[in-house]
CSV table of N, CA and C in Angstrom, one decimal:
chain,number,residue,atom,x,y,z
A,1497,MET,N,0.8,-1.2,0.0
A,1497,MET,CA,0.0,0.0,0.0
A,1497,MET,C,0.9,1.2,0.0
A,1498,THR,N,0.6,2.2,-0.9
A,1498,THR,CA,1.5,3.4,-1.0
A,1498,THR,C,0.6,4.6,-1.1
A,1499,SER,N,1.1,5.6,-0.4
A,1499,SER,CA,0.5,7.0,-0.4
A,1499,SER,C,1.1,7.7,-1.6
A,1500,THR,N,0.3,8.3,-2.5
A,1500,THR,CA,0.9,9.0,-3.6
A,1500,THR,C,1.4,10.4,-3.2
A,1501,ASN,N,0.8,11.1,-2.3
A,1501,ASN,CA,1.2,12.4,-1.8
A,1501,ASN,C,2.5,12.3,-1.0
A,1502,LEU,N,2.6,11.4,-0.1
A,1502,LEU,CA,3.7,11.4,0.8
A,1502,LEU,C,4.8,10.3,0.4
A,1503,LYS,N,4.4,9.5,-0.6
A,1503,LYS,CA,5.3,8.4,-1.0
A,1503,LYS,C,5.7,7.5,0.1
A,1504,ILE,N,4.6,7.1,0.9
A,1504,ILE,CA,4.8,6.2,2.0
A,1504,ILE,C,4.3,4.9,1.6
A,1505,THR,N,5.1,3.9,1.9
A,1505,THR,CA,4.7,2.5,1.6
A,1505,THR,C,4.6,1.7,2.8
A,1506,ILE,N,3.5,1.0,3.0
A,1506,ILE,CA,3.3,0.1,4.2
A,1506,ILE,C,3.4,-1.3,3.7
A,1507,SER,N,4.3,-2.1,4.3
A,1507,SER,CA,4.5,-3.5,4.0
A,1507,SER,C,3.7,-4.4,4.9
A,1508,GLY,N,3.0,-5.3,4.3
A,1508,GLY,CA,2.2,-6.3,5.1
A,1508,GLY,C,3.0,-7.6,5.2
A,1509,ALA,N,4.2,-7.6,4.8
A,1509,ALA,CA,5.0,-8.8,4.8
A,1509,ALA,C,5.3,-9.3,6.2
A,1510,THR,N,5.3,-10.6,6.4
A,1510,THR,CA,5.6,-11.2,7.7
A,1510,THR,C,7.0,-10.7,8.2
A,1511,GLY,N,7.0,-10.3,9.4
A,1511,GLY,CA,8.3,-9.8,10.0
A,1511,GLY,C,8.4,-8.3,9.9
A,1512,SER,N,7.5,-7.6,9.1
A,1512,SER,CA,7.6,-6.2,9.0
A,1512,SER,C,7.1,-5.6,10.3
A,1513,ALA,N,7.6,-4.3,10.6
A,1513,ALA,CA,7.1,-3.6,11.7
A,1513,ALA,C,5.6,-3.4,11.6
A,1514,ALA,N,5.0,-3.1,12.7
A,1514,ALA,CA,3.5,-2.8,12.7
A,1514,ALA,C,3.3,-1.6,11.8
A,1515,PRO,N,2.1,-1.6,11.1
A,1515,PRO,CA,1.8,-0.5,10.2
A,1515,PRO,C,2.0,0.9,10.8
A,1516,TYR,N,1.5,1.1,12.0
A,1516,TYR,CA,1.6,2.4,12.6
A,1516,TYR,C,3.1,2.8,12.7
A,1517,GLU,N,3.9,1.9,13.1
A,1517,GLU,CA,5.4,2.1,13.3
A,1517,GLU,C,6.0,2.4,11.9
A,1518,GLN,N,5.6,1.7,10.9
A,1518,GLN,CA,6.2,2.0,9.5
A,1518,GLN,C,5.8,3.4,9.1
A,1519,LEU,N,4.6,3.8,9.3
A,1519,LEU,CA,4.1,5.1,9.0
A,1519,LEU,C,4.8,6.1,9.8
A,1520,ARG,N,4.9,5.9,11.1
A,1520,ARG,CA,5.6,6.9,12.0
A,1520,ARG,C,7.0,7.1,11.6
A,1521,ALA,N,7.7,6.0,11.3
A,1521,ALA,CA,9.1,6.1,11.0
A,1521,ALA,C,9.3,6.8,9.6
A,1522,GLN,N,8.5,6.5,8.6
A,1522,GLN,CA,8.7,7.1,7.3
A,1522,GLN,C,8.4,8.6,7.3
A,1523,ILE,N,7.3,9.0,8.1
A,1523,ILE,CA,7.0,10.4,8.1
A,1523,ILE,C,8.1,11.2,8.9
A,1524,ALA,N,8.6,10.6,10.0
A,1524,ALA,CA,9.6,11.2,10.8
A,1524,ALA,C,10.9,11.3,10.0
A,1525,ASP,N,11.3,10.3,9.2
A,1525,ASP,CA,12.5,10.3,8.4
A,1525,ASP,C,12.4,11.4,7.3
A,1526,ARG,N,11.2,11.5,6.7
A,1526,ARG,CA,11.0,12.5,5.7
A,1526,ARG,C,11.0,13.9,6.2
A,1527,ALA,N,10.5,14.1,7.4
A,1527,ALA,CA,10.4,15.4,8.0
A,1527,ALA,C,11.8,15.8,8.5
A,1528,ARG,N,12.6,14.9,9.1
A,1528,ARG,CA,13.9,15.2,9.6
A,1528,ARG,C,14.9,15.5,8.4
A,1529,SER,N,14.7,14.8,7.3
A,1529,SER,CA,15.6,15.0,6.2
A,1529,SER,C,15.2,16.2,5.3
A,1530,GLY,N,14.1,16.8,5.6
A,1530,GLY,CA,13.6,17.9,4.8
A,1530,GLY,C,12.8,17.6,3.6
A,1531,ARG,N,12.6,16.3,3.3
A,1531,ARG,CA,11.8,15.9,2.2
A,1531,ARG,C,10.3,16.3,2.4
A,1532,LEU,N,9.9,16.4,3.7
A,1532,LEU,CA,8.6,17.0,4.1
A,1532,LEU,C,9.0,18.3,4.8
A,1533,PRO,N,8.9,19.4,4.2
A,1533,PRO,CA,9.4,20.7,4.8
A,1533,PRO,C,8.5,21.1,6.0
A,1534,ALA,N,9.1,21.9,6.9
A,1534,ALA,CA,8.3,22.5,8.0
A,1534,ALA,C,7.1,23.2,7.4
A,1535,GLY,N,5.9,23.0,8.0
A,1535,GLY,CA,4.7,23.7,7.5
A,1535,GLY,C,3.9,22.8,6.5
A,1536,PHE,N,4.5,21.7,6.0
A,1536,PHE,CA,3.8,20.9,5.1
A,1536,PHE,C,2.6,20.3,5.7
A,1537,LYS,N,1.4,20.5,5.1
A,1537,LYS,CA,0.2,20.0,5.6
A,1537,LYS,C,0.0,18.5,5.3
A,1538,LEU,N,-0.2,17.7,6.4
A,1538,LEU,CA,-0.4,16.3,6.2
A,1538,LEU,C,-1.8,16.0,5.9
A,1539,PRO,N,-2.1,14.8,5.2
A,1539,PRO,CA,-3.5,14.5,5.0
A,1539,PRO,C,-4.2,14.2,6.3
A,1540,THR,N,-5.5,14.3,6.3
A,1540,THR,CA,-6.3,14.0,7.5
A,1540,THR,C,-6.1,12.5,7.8
A,1541,VAL,N,-6.4,12.2,9.1
A,1541,VAL,CA,-6.2,10.8,9.5
A,1541,VAL,C,-7.1,9.9,8.6
A,1542,ARG,N,-8.3,10.2,8.4
A,1542,ARG,CA,-9.2,9.4,7.6
A,1542,ARG,C,-8.7,9.3,6.2
A,1543,GLY,N,-8.3,10.5,5.6
A,1543,GLY,CA,-7.8,10.5,4.2
A,1543,GLY,C,-6.6,9.6,4.0
A,1544,LEU,N,-5.6,9.7,4.9
A,1544,LEU,CA,-4.4,8.9,4.7
A,1544,LEU,C,-4.8,7.4,5.0
A,1545,ALA,N,-5.6,7.1,5.9
A,1545,ALA,CA,-6.0,5.8,6.2
A,1545,ALA,C,-6.7,5.1,5.0
A,1546,GLU,N,-7.5,5.9,4.3
A,1546,GLU,CA,-8.2,5.4,3.1
A,1546,GLU,C,-7.1,5.1,2.0
A,1547,GLU,N,-6.2,6.1,1.8
A,1547,GLU,CA,-5.2,6.0,0.8
A,1547,GLU,C,-4.3,4.8,1.0
A,1548,LEU,N,-4.0,4.5,2.2
A,1548,LEU,CA,-3.1,3.4,2.5
A,1548,LEU,C,-3.8,2.1,2.8
A,1549,GLY,N,-5.1,2.1,2.9
A,1549,GLY,CA,-5.8,0.9,3.2
A,1549,GLY,C,-5.7,0.5,4.6
A,1550,LEU,N,-5.5,1.4,5.5
A,1550,LEU,CA,-5.3,1.2,6.9
A,1550,LEU,C,-6.5,1.6,7.7
A,1551,ALA,N,-6.7,1.1,9.0
A,1551,ALA,CA,-7.7,1.6,9.9
A,1551,ALA,C,-7.3,3.1,10.3
A,1552,ALA,N,-8.4,3.9,10.5
A,1552,ALA,CA,-8.1,5.3,10.9
A,1552,ALA,C,-7.4,5.3,12.2
A,1553,ASN,N,-7.7,4.3,13.1
A,1553,ASN,CA,-7.0,4.3,14.4
A,1553,ASN,C,-5.5,4.1,14.3
A,1554,THR,N,-5.1,3.3,13.2
A,1554,THR,CA,-3.7,3.1,13.0
A,1554,THR,C,-2.9,4.4,12.6
A,1555,VAL,N,-3.5,5.1,11.7
A,1555,VAL,CA,-2.9,6.4,11.3
A,1555,VAL,C,-3.0,7.4,12.5
A,1556,ALA,N,-4.1,7.4,13.3
A,1556,ALA,CA,-4.2,8.3,14.4
A,1556,ALA,C,-3.1,8.0,15.4
A,1557,LYS,N,-2.8,6.7,15.6
A,1557,LYS,CA,-1.8,6.3,16.6
A,1557,LYS,C,-0.4,6.8,16.1
A,1558,ALA,N,-0.1,6.7,14.8
A,1558,ALA,CA,1.2,7.2,14.3
A,1558,ALA,C,1.2,8.7,14.4
A,1559,TYR,N,0.2,9.4,14.1
A,1559,TYR,CA,0.2,10.8,14.3
A,1559,TYR,C,0.4,11.3,15.7
A,1560,ARG,N,-0.3,10.5,16.7
A,1560,ARG,CA,-0.1,10.9,18.1
A,1560,ARG,C,1.4,10.7,18.5
A,1561,ALA,N,2.0,9.6,18.0
A,1561,ALA,CA,3.4,9.3,18.4
A,1561,ALA,C,4.3,10.4,17.7
A,1562,LEU,N,4.0,10.8,16.5
A,1562,LEU,CA,4.8,11.9,15.8
A,1562,LEU,C,4.7,13.2,16.6
A,1563,GLU,N,3.4,13.5,17.0
A,1563,GLU,CA,3.2,14.7,17.7
A,1563,GLU,C,3.9,14.7,19.1
A,1564,ALA,N,3.9,13.6,19.8
A,1564,ALA,CA,4.6,13.4,21.0
A,1564,ALA,C,6.1,13.6,20.8
A,1565,ASP,N,6.6,13.2,19.7
A,1565,ASP,CA,8.1,13.4,19.4
A,1565,ASP,C,8.4,14.8,18.8
A,1566,GLY,N,7.4,15.6,18.6
A,1566,GLY,CA,7.7,17.0,18.1
A,1566,GLY,C,7.9,17.0,16.6
A,1567,VAL,N,7.6,16.0,15.9
A,1567,VAL,CA,7.8,16.0,14.5
A,1567,VAL,C,6.7,16.7,13.7
A,1568,ILE,N,5.5,16.5,14.2
A,1568,ILE,CA,4.3,17.2,13.6
A,1568,ILE,C,3.6,17.9,14.7
A,1569,GLU,N,2.7,18.8,14.3
A,1569,GLU,CA,1.8,19.5,15.2
A,1569,GLU,C,0.4,19.6,14.7
A,1570,THR,N,-0.5,19.5,15.5
A,1570,THR,CA,-1.9,19.6,15.1
A,1570,THR,C,-2.4,21.0,15.5
A,1571,ARG,N,-3.0,21.7,14.5
A,1571,ARG,CA,-3.5,23.1,14.7
A,1571,ARG,C,-5.0,23.1,14.7
A,1572,GLY,N,-5.6,22.3,15.6
A,1572,GLY,CA,-7.0,22.3,15.7
A,1572,GLY,C,-7.7,21.9,14.4
A,1573,ARG,N,-8.7,22.6,14.0
A,1573,ARG,CA,-9.4,22.3,12.7
A,1573,ARG,C,-8.7,22.7,11.5
A,1574,ASN,N,-7.5,23.4,11.6
A,1574,ASN,CA,-6.7,23.7,10.5
A,1574,ASN,C,-5.9,22.5,9.9
A,1575,GLY,N,-5.7,21.5,10.7
A,1575,GLY,CA,-5.0,20.3,10.2
A,1575,GLY,C,-3.8,20.0,11.0
A,1576,THR,N,-3.0,19.1,10.4
A,1576,THR,CA,-1.8,18.6,11.0
A,1576,THR,C,-0.6,18.9,10.0
A,1577,PHE,N,0.4,19.5,10.6
A,1577,PHE,CA,1.5,20.0,9.8
A,1577,PHE,C,2.9,19.5,10.4
A,1578,VAL,N,3.9,19.5,9.5
A,1578,VAL,CA,5.2,19.1,9.9
A,1578,VAL,C,5.7,20.3,10.7
A,1579,ALA,N,6.2,20.0,11.9
A,1579,ALA,CA,6.7,21.0,12.8
A,1579,ALA,C,8.1,21.6,12.3
A,1580,ALA,N,8.4,22.7,12.8
A,1580,ALA,CA,9.7,23.3,12.5
A,1580,ALA,C,10.8,22.3,12.9
A,1581,ALA,N,11.8,22.1,12.1
A,1581,ALA,CA,12.8,21.1,12.3
A,1581,ALA,C,13.5,21.3,13.6
A,1582,GLY,N,13.6,20.3,14.4
A,1582,GLY,CA,14.4,20.4,15.7
A,1582,GLY,C,13.7,21.0,16.9
A,1583,GLU,N,12.9,22.0,16.7
A,1583,GLU,CA,12.3,22.7,17.8
A,1583,GLU,C,11.6,21.7,18.8
A,1584,GLY,N,10.6,21.0,18.3
A,1584,GLY,CA,9.9,20.1,19.1
A,1584,GLY,C,10.8,19.0,19.7
A,1585,ALA,N,11.6,18.4,18.8
A,1585,ALA,CA,12.5,17.4,19.2
A,1585,ALA,C,13.5,17.8,20.3
A,1586,SER,N,14.0,19.1,20.2
A,1586,SER,CA,14.9,19.6,21.2
A,1586,SER,C,14.2,19.8,22.5
A,1587,ARG,N,13.0,20.3,22.4
A,1587,ARG,CA,12.3,20.5,23.7
A,1587,ARG,C,12.0,19.2,24.4
A,1588,GLU,N,11.6,18.2,23.6
A,1588,GLU,CA,11.3,16.9,24.2
A,1588,GLU,C,12.5,16.3,24.8
A,1589,ALA,N,13.6,16.4,24.0
A,1589,ALA,CA,14.9,15.8,24.5
A,1589,ALA,C,15.3,16.5,25.8
A,1590,ALA,N,15.2,17.8,25.9
A,1590,ALA,CA,15.6,18.5,27.1
A,1590,ALA,C,14.7,18.1,28.3
A,1591,ALA,N,13.4,18.0,28.0
A,1591,ALA,CA,12.5,17.5,29.1
A,1591,ALA,C,12.8,16.1,29.6
A,1592,ALA,N,13.1,15.2,28.6
A,1592,ALA,CA,13.5,13.9,29.0
A,1592,ALA,C,14.8,13.8,29.8
A,1593,ALA,N,15.8,14.6,29.4
A,1593,ALA,CA,17.0,14.7,30.0
A,1593,ALA,C,16.9,15.2,31.5
A,1594,GLN,N,16.0,16.2,31.6
A,1594,GLN,CA,15.8,16.8,32.9
A,1594,GLN,C,15.1,15.8,33.8
A,1595,ALA,N,14.1,15.0,33.3
A,1595,ALA,CA,13.5,14.0,34.1
A,1595,ALA,C,14.5,12.9,34.5
A,1596,PHE,N,15.4,12.5,33.6
A,1596,PHE,CA,16.4,11.5,33.9
A,1596,PHE,C,17.3,12.0,35.0
A,1597,ALA,N,17.7,13.3,34.9
A,1597,ALA,CA,18.6,13.8,35.9
A,1597,ALA,C,18.0,13.8,37.3
A,1598,GLU,N,16.7,14.2,37.3
A,1598,GLU,CA,16.0,14.2,38.6
A,1598,GLU,C,15.9,12.8,39.2
A,1599,ARG,N,15.6,11.9,38.3
A,1599,ARG,CA,15.5,10.5,38.8
A,1599,ARG,C,16.8,9.9,39.2
A,1600,ALA,N,17.9,10.1,38.5
A,1600,ALA,CA,19.2,9.7,38.8
A,1600,ALA,C,19.6,10.2,40.2
A,1601,HIS,N,19.4,11.5,40.4
A,1601,HIS,CA,19.7,12.1,41.6
A,1601,HIS,C,19.0,11.5,42.8
A,1602,ARG,N,17.6,11.3,42.6
A,1602,ARG,CA,16.8,10.6,43.7
A,1602,ARG,C,17.3,9.2,44.0
A,1603,LEU,N,17.9,8.6,43.0
A,1603,LEU,CA,18.4,7.2,43.2
A,1603,LEU,C,19.7,7.2,43.8
A,1604,GLY,N,20.3,8.4,44.0
A,1604,GLY,CA,21.6,8.5,44.7
A,1604,GLY,C,22.8,8.2,43.8
A,1605,LEU,N,22.6,8.3,42.5
A,1605,LEU,CA,23.7,8.1,41.6
A,1605,LEU,C,24.6,9.4,41.6
A,1606,THR,N,25.9,9.2,41.4
A,1606,THR,CA,26.8,10.3,41.3
A,1606,THR,C,26.6,10.8,39.8
A,1607,GLU,N,27.1,12.0,39.6
A,1607,GLU,CA,27.0,12.6,38.2
A,1607,GLU,C,27.7,11.6,37.2
A,1608,PRO,N,29.0,11.2,37.5
A,1608,PRO,CA,29.6,10.3,36.5
A,1608,PRO,C,28.8,9.0,36.3
A,1609,GLU,N,28.2,8.4,37.4
A,1609,GLU,CA,27.4,7.2,37.2
A,1609,GLU,C,26.1,7.5,36.3
A,1610,ALA,N,25.5,8.6,36.5
A,1610,ALA,CA,24.3,9.0,35.7
A,1610,ALA,C,24.7,9.2,34.3
A,1611,VAL,N,25.8,9.9,34.0
A,1611,VAL,CA,26.3,10.1,32.7
A,1611,VAL,C,26.6,8.8,32.0
A,1612,ALA,N,27.3,7.9,32.7
A,1612,ALA,CA,27.6,6.6,32.2
A,1612,ALA,C,26.3,5.8,31.8
A,1613,ALA,N,25.3,5.8,32.7
A,1613,ALA,CA,24.1,5.1,32.4
A,1613,ALA,C,23.4,5.7,31.2
A,1614,ALA,N,23.4,7.0,31.1
A,1614,ALA,CA,22.8,7.6,29.9
A,1614,ALA,C,23.5,7.3,28.6
A,1615,ALA,N,24.8,7.3,28.7
A,1615,ALA,CA,25.7,7.0,27.5
A,1615,ALA,C,25.5,5.5,27.1
A,1616,ASP,N,25.4,4.6,28.1
A,1616,ASP,CA,25.2,3.2,27.8
A,1616,ASP,C,23.8,3.0,27.0
A,1617,ALA,N,22.8,3.7,27.6
A,1617,ALA,CA,21.4,3.6,27.0
A,1617,ALA,C,21.4,4.2,25.6
A,1618,LEU,N,22.1,5.3,25.4
A,1618,LEU,CA,22.1,5.9,24.0
A,1618,LEU,C,22.9,5.0,23.0
A,1619,ARG,N,24.1,4.5,23.5
A,1619,ARG,CA,24.8,3.5,22.6
A,1619,ARG,C,24.0,2.3,22.2
A,1620,ALA,N,23.3,1.8,23.2
A,1620,ALA,CA,22.4,0.6,22.9
A,1620,ALA,C,21.3,0.9,21.9
A,1621,ARG,N,20.7,2.1,22.1
A,1621,ARG,CA,19.5,2.5,21.3
A,1621,ARG,C,20.0,2.8,19.9
A,1622,TYR,N,21.0,3.5,19.7
A,1622,TYR,CA,21.5,3.9,18.4
A,1622,TYR,C,22.1,2.7,17.6
A,1623,ALA,N,22.7,1.8,18.4
A,1623,ALA,CA,23.3,0.6,17.7
A,1623,ALA,C,22.1,-0.3,17.2
A,1624,ALA,N,21.0,-0.2,17.9
A,1624,ALA,CA,19.8,-1.1,17.4
A,1624,ALA,C,19.2,-0.5,16.2
A,1625,GLY,N,19.5,0.7,15.8
A,1625,GLY,CA,18.9,1.3,14.6
A,1625,GLY,C,17.4,1.6,14.7
A,1626,GLY,N,16.8,1.9,13.6
A,1626,GLY,CA,15.4,2.2,13.6
A,1626,GLY,C,15.1,3.5,14.1
């Protein structure tokens, strides 16, 4: 199934990621690479679901994840748009880092121990790809 506007392809092959994850990853990749520029208006949930042959809830789940990641933003009845590059992601990353720092401090970790834990987690995540 392929979206003509966004050039998104959803694979139904065994072993493929869940459709919402494929959709989320492809939109995120295109937004971060600039192939979907900031301010680009995305199709409605229902419209994209019909185009891709997916359930509306599947597209809605992908859009919610993208919005939580700061990749897209919903402007009420005006629609859903690609967010300005980096702004949302940087805010989310800063908030996550702050929460981690607070938790590490409450756990009694020293700063070097907390930094090592974060570095280990980042290495493991980026080595896993996706």
